[in-house]
Structures are given as C-alpha cells and as structure tokens.
Amino acid sequence: MWGFLIAIISGALMSIQGVFNTGVTKQSGVWMTSGFVQLTALAVCIAAWFFTGREGTVASLFAVDHKYMLLGGVIGAFITFTVIKSVDFLGPARANMFIITAQLLVAYLIELFGLFGTDKADFDFKKLLGIGLMIGGIVVFKWE
C-alpha cells in the first residue's frame, strides 16, 4: 500500500515541479533553472542525510560495482531540462502523458531484458496491451 501512495505522490510532485520549473525558466533561463533545481535538491539531500541517521558515506559511492550507475545526477539534470522544454512546448497535461508513457515503455524494456542488473521478466502480452492503451489514451486526449 505504501508503494502505491508514494508512487502517486511522486507523480503529482513531478507534474507540479515541471510547471514550477517552466515558470522559473521564463524568467531565468533553462540551464540556470536546472542548476538551481539540482543545487536545492543537493541541499535538501544533505540536510535529510544529517537528520535521518547518516546512512552511507561519500566513500561508499566509490565502491559502487557498476560505475555507470553514478550517472543518475547527470541524467537528472537532463530530465529537468527535458521536462521544462516539453511542458513549455506541449503544456503540462500533454507533456506528462508522453513522459509517463515513455517511462513505462522504457521501464518495461529494462525489465524485459534484465538491463542494468534488474531481474529479467518474461514477456507478458497484457503489459504490452496496457502500453498500447496508454498510447491510445494519448490519441484520444490529443484529438481536437
């Protein structure tokens, strides 16, 4: 149950953040906004680390088995940039429909092929049908 609730909160926060970041970008520029977002995220993470028991150390990052997994922050910067641009070009609802559909499709492919150390899943036609229904929903939503 907690997983569902946290996922719903995450999706809502992503949508709100995209709108906020797009608004800030109109006054400060996309890379300044992206940098500020990442800087404030760093500040929140450091504060949370201090107040929640200090799990892990900086040195533990250097012991990560697959170094490519340390690119999450770099990817995060490009996520911020691409969300800002897509919300600016498409509006919040349309942008999020494409973002969420792409997330689901890529996540399913990662799971299907067992990429990046995930457990490999068997092909499930129902999951593919679900992705197709999402794409169909985009078509219906965009229909003017």
Tab-separated table of C-alpha atoms in Angstrom:
chain	number	residue	atom	x	y	z
A	1	MET	CA	0.000	0.000	0.000
A	2	TRP	CA	2.810	2.430	0.872
A	3	GLY	CA	4.409	1.827	-2.511
A	4	PHE	CA	1.228	2.899	-4.326
A	5	LEU	CA	0.830	6.005	-2.186
A	6	ILE	CA	4.465	7.029	-2.620
A	7	ALA	CA	4.234	6.477	-6.399
A	8	ILE	CA	1.120	8.667	-6.592
A	9	ILE	CA	2.827	11.406	-4.579
A	10	SER	CA	5.895	11.106	-6.824
A	11	GLY	CA	3.832	11.519	-9.983
A	12	ALA	CA	1.971	14.510	-8.565
A	13	LEU	CA	5.216	16.162	-7.448
A	14	MET	CA	6.799	15.578	-10.869
A	15	SER	CA	3.875	17.303	-12.581
A	16	ILE	CA	3.946	20.246	-10.178
A	17	GLN	CA	7.739	20.521	-10.424
A	18	GLY	CA	7.584	20.607	-14.221
A	19	VAL	CA	5.159	23.534	-14.144
A	20	PHE	CA	7.185	25.396	-11.476
A	21	ASN	CA	10.471	24.870	-13.328
A	22	THR	CA	8.958	26.012	-16.621
A	23	GLY	CA	7.706	29.189	-14.925
A	24	VAL	CA	11.138	29.923	-13.447
A	25	THR	CA	12.799	29.236	-16.815
A	26	LYS	CA	10.788	32.016	-18.457
A	27	GLN	CA	12.478	34.473	-16.101
A	28	SER	CA	15.963	33.000	-15.673
A	29	GLY	CA	16.832	30.577	-18.499
A	30	VAL	CA	16.703	26.798	-18.743
A	31	TRP	CA	20.223	25.964	-17.565
A	32	MET	CA	20.107	28.426	-14.656
A	33	THR	CA	16.797	26.901	-13.577
A	34	SER	CA	18.119	23.343	-13.996
A	35	GLY	CA	21.230	24.202	-11.992
A	36	PHE	CA	19.165	25.802	-9.227
A	37	VAL	CA	16.890	22.745	-9.099
A	38	GLN	CA	19.886	20.422	-8.747
A	39	LEU	CA	21.571	22.701	-6.162
A	40	THR	CA	18.469	22.915	-3.986
A	41	ALA	CA	17.978	19.150	-4.319
A	42	LEU	CA	21.557	18.679	-3.093
A	43	ALA	CA	20.879	20.942	-0.104
A	44	VAL	CA	17.719	19.005	0.803
A	45	CYS	CA	19.540	15.664	0.444
A	46	ILE	CA	22.430	16.794	2.662
A	47	ALA	CA	20.008	18.079	5.307
A	48	ALA	CA	17.976	14.853	5.163
A	49	TRP	CA	21.174	12.804	5.447
A	50	PHE	CA	22.139	14.681	8.639
A	51	PHE	CA	18.702	14.344	10.231
A	52	THR	CA	17.894	10.725	9.302
A	53	GLY	CA	20.842	8.794	10.660
A	54	ARG	CA	23.554	9.384	8.082
A	55	GLU	CA	23.198	6.129	6.191
A	56	GLY	CA	26.117	5.639	3.789
A	57	THR	CA	29.232	7.705	3.229
A	58	VAL	CA	30.810	9.565	0.345
A	59	ALA	CA	33.462	6.841	0.259
A	60	SER	CA	30.738	4.212	-0.281
A	61	LEU	CA	29.930	5.876	-3.614
A	62	PHE	CA	33.400	4.995	-4.877
A	63	ALA	CA	32.741	1.344	-4.033
A	64	VAL	CA	29.701	1.076	-6.323
A	65	ASP	CA	30.162	-2.006	-8.511
A	66	HIS	CA	28.961	-0.554	-11.805
A	67	LYS	CA	30.352	2.973	-12.098
A	68	TYR	CA	27.882	3.911	-14.846
A	69	MET	CA	25.174	3.867	-12.184
A	70	LEU	CA	26.723	7.007	-10.722
A	71	LEU	CA	25.386	8.920	-13.745
A	72	GLY	CA	21.989	9.367	-12.071
A	73	GLY	CA	22.715	13.023	-11.300
A	74	VAL	CA	23.782	13.716	-14.870
A	75	ILE	CA	20.604	12.042	-16.085
A	76	GLY	CA	18.657	14.086	-13.503
A	77	ALA	CA	19.986	17.335	-14.990
A	78	PHE	CA	18.799	16.278	-18.445
A	79	ILE	CA	15.458	15.137	-17.018
A	80	THR	CA	14.963	18.605	-15.553
A	81	PHE	CA	15.887	20.204	-18.886
A	82	THR	CA	13.670	17.938	-20.988
A	83	VAL	CA	10.664	18.272	-18.664
A	84	ILE	CA	10.953	22.067	-18.747
A	85	LYS	CA	11.151	22.123	-22.536
A	86	SER	CA	8.333	19.619	-23.048
A	87	VAL	CA	5.980	21.467	-20.664
A	88	ASP	CA	6.863	24.722	-22.430
A	89	PHE	CA	6.164	23.273	-25.905
A	90	LEU	CA	3.227	20.961	-25.141
A	91	GLY	CA	1.669	22.186	-21.893
A	92	PRO	CA	1.595	20.245	-18.606
A	93	ALA	CA	-1.006	17.591	-19.478
A	94	ARG	CA	0.295	16.625	-22.911
A	95	ALA	CA	3.914	16.699	-21.788
A	96	ASN	CA	3.198	14.435	-18.847
A	97	MET	CA	1.247	11.973	-20.991
A	98	PHE	CA	4.265	11.490	-23.243
A	99	ILE	CA	6.710	11.476	-20.327
A	100	ILE	CA	4.752	8.857	-18.383
A	101	THR	CA	4.201	6.674	-21.445
A	102	ALA	CA	7.908	6.823	-22.290
A	103	GLN	CA	8.773	5.999	-18.664
A	104	LEU	CA	6.523	2.958	-18.708
A	105	LEU	CA	7.785	1.712	-22.068
A	106	VAL	CA	11.457	2.095	-21.144
A	107	ALA	CA	10.896	0.577	-17.687
A	108	TYR	CA	9.180	-2.420	-19.271
A	109	LEU	CA	12.042	-2.899	-21.748
A	110	ILE	CA	14.575	-2.698	-18.895
A	111	GLU	CA	12.586	-5.320	-17.001
A	112	LEU	CA	12.007	-7.482	-20.079
A	113	PHE	CA	15.699	-7.651	-20.986
A	114	GLY	CA	17.049	-7.573	-17.415
A	115	LEU	CA	19.111	-4.457	-18.096
A	116	PHE	CA	21.248	-2.634	-15.519
A	117	GLY	CA	21.181	-5.505	-13.042
A	118	THR	CA	17.394	-5.835	-12.798
A	119	ASP	CA	15.675	-9.199	-12.664
A	120	LYS	CA	14.680	-10.322	-16.147
A	121	ALA	CA	10.918	-10.641	-16.612
A	122	ASP	CA	9.045	-12.851	-19.037
A	123	PHE	CA	7.186	-11.217	-21.923
A	124	ASP	CA	3.585	-10.509	-20.994
A	125	PHE	CA	1.157	-9.593	-23.750
A	126	LYS	CA	-1.120	-7.890	-21.200
A	127	LYS	CA	1.648	-5.427	-20.319
A	128	LEU	CA	2.183	-4.649	-23.986
A	129	LEU	CA	-1.567	-4.169	-24.370
A	130	GLY	CA	-1.501	-1.789	-21.392
A	131	ILE	CA	1.180	0.318	-23.058
A	132	GLY	CA	-0.900	0.288	-26.249
A	133	LEU	CA	-3.912	1.513	-24.279
A	134	MET	CA	-1.821	4.359	-22.876
A	135	ILE	CA	-0.783	5.351	-26.382
A	136	GLY	CA	-4.436	5.128	-27.432
A	137	GLY	CA	-5.292	7.409	-24.497
A	138	ILE	CA	-2.844	9.975	-25.800
A	139	VAL	CA	-4.508	9.886	-29.198
A	140	VAL	CA	-7.952	10.351	-27.625
A	141	PHE	CA	-6.681	13.136	-25.335
A	142	LYS	CA	-4.991	14.983	-28.230
A	143	TRP	CA	-7.963	14.581	-30.565
A	144	GLU	CA	-9.253	18.056	-31.421
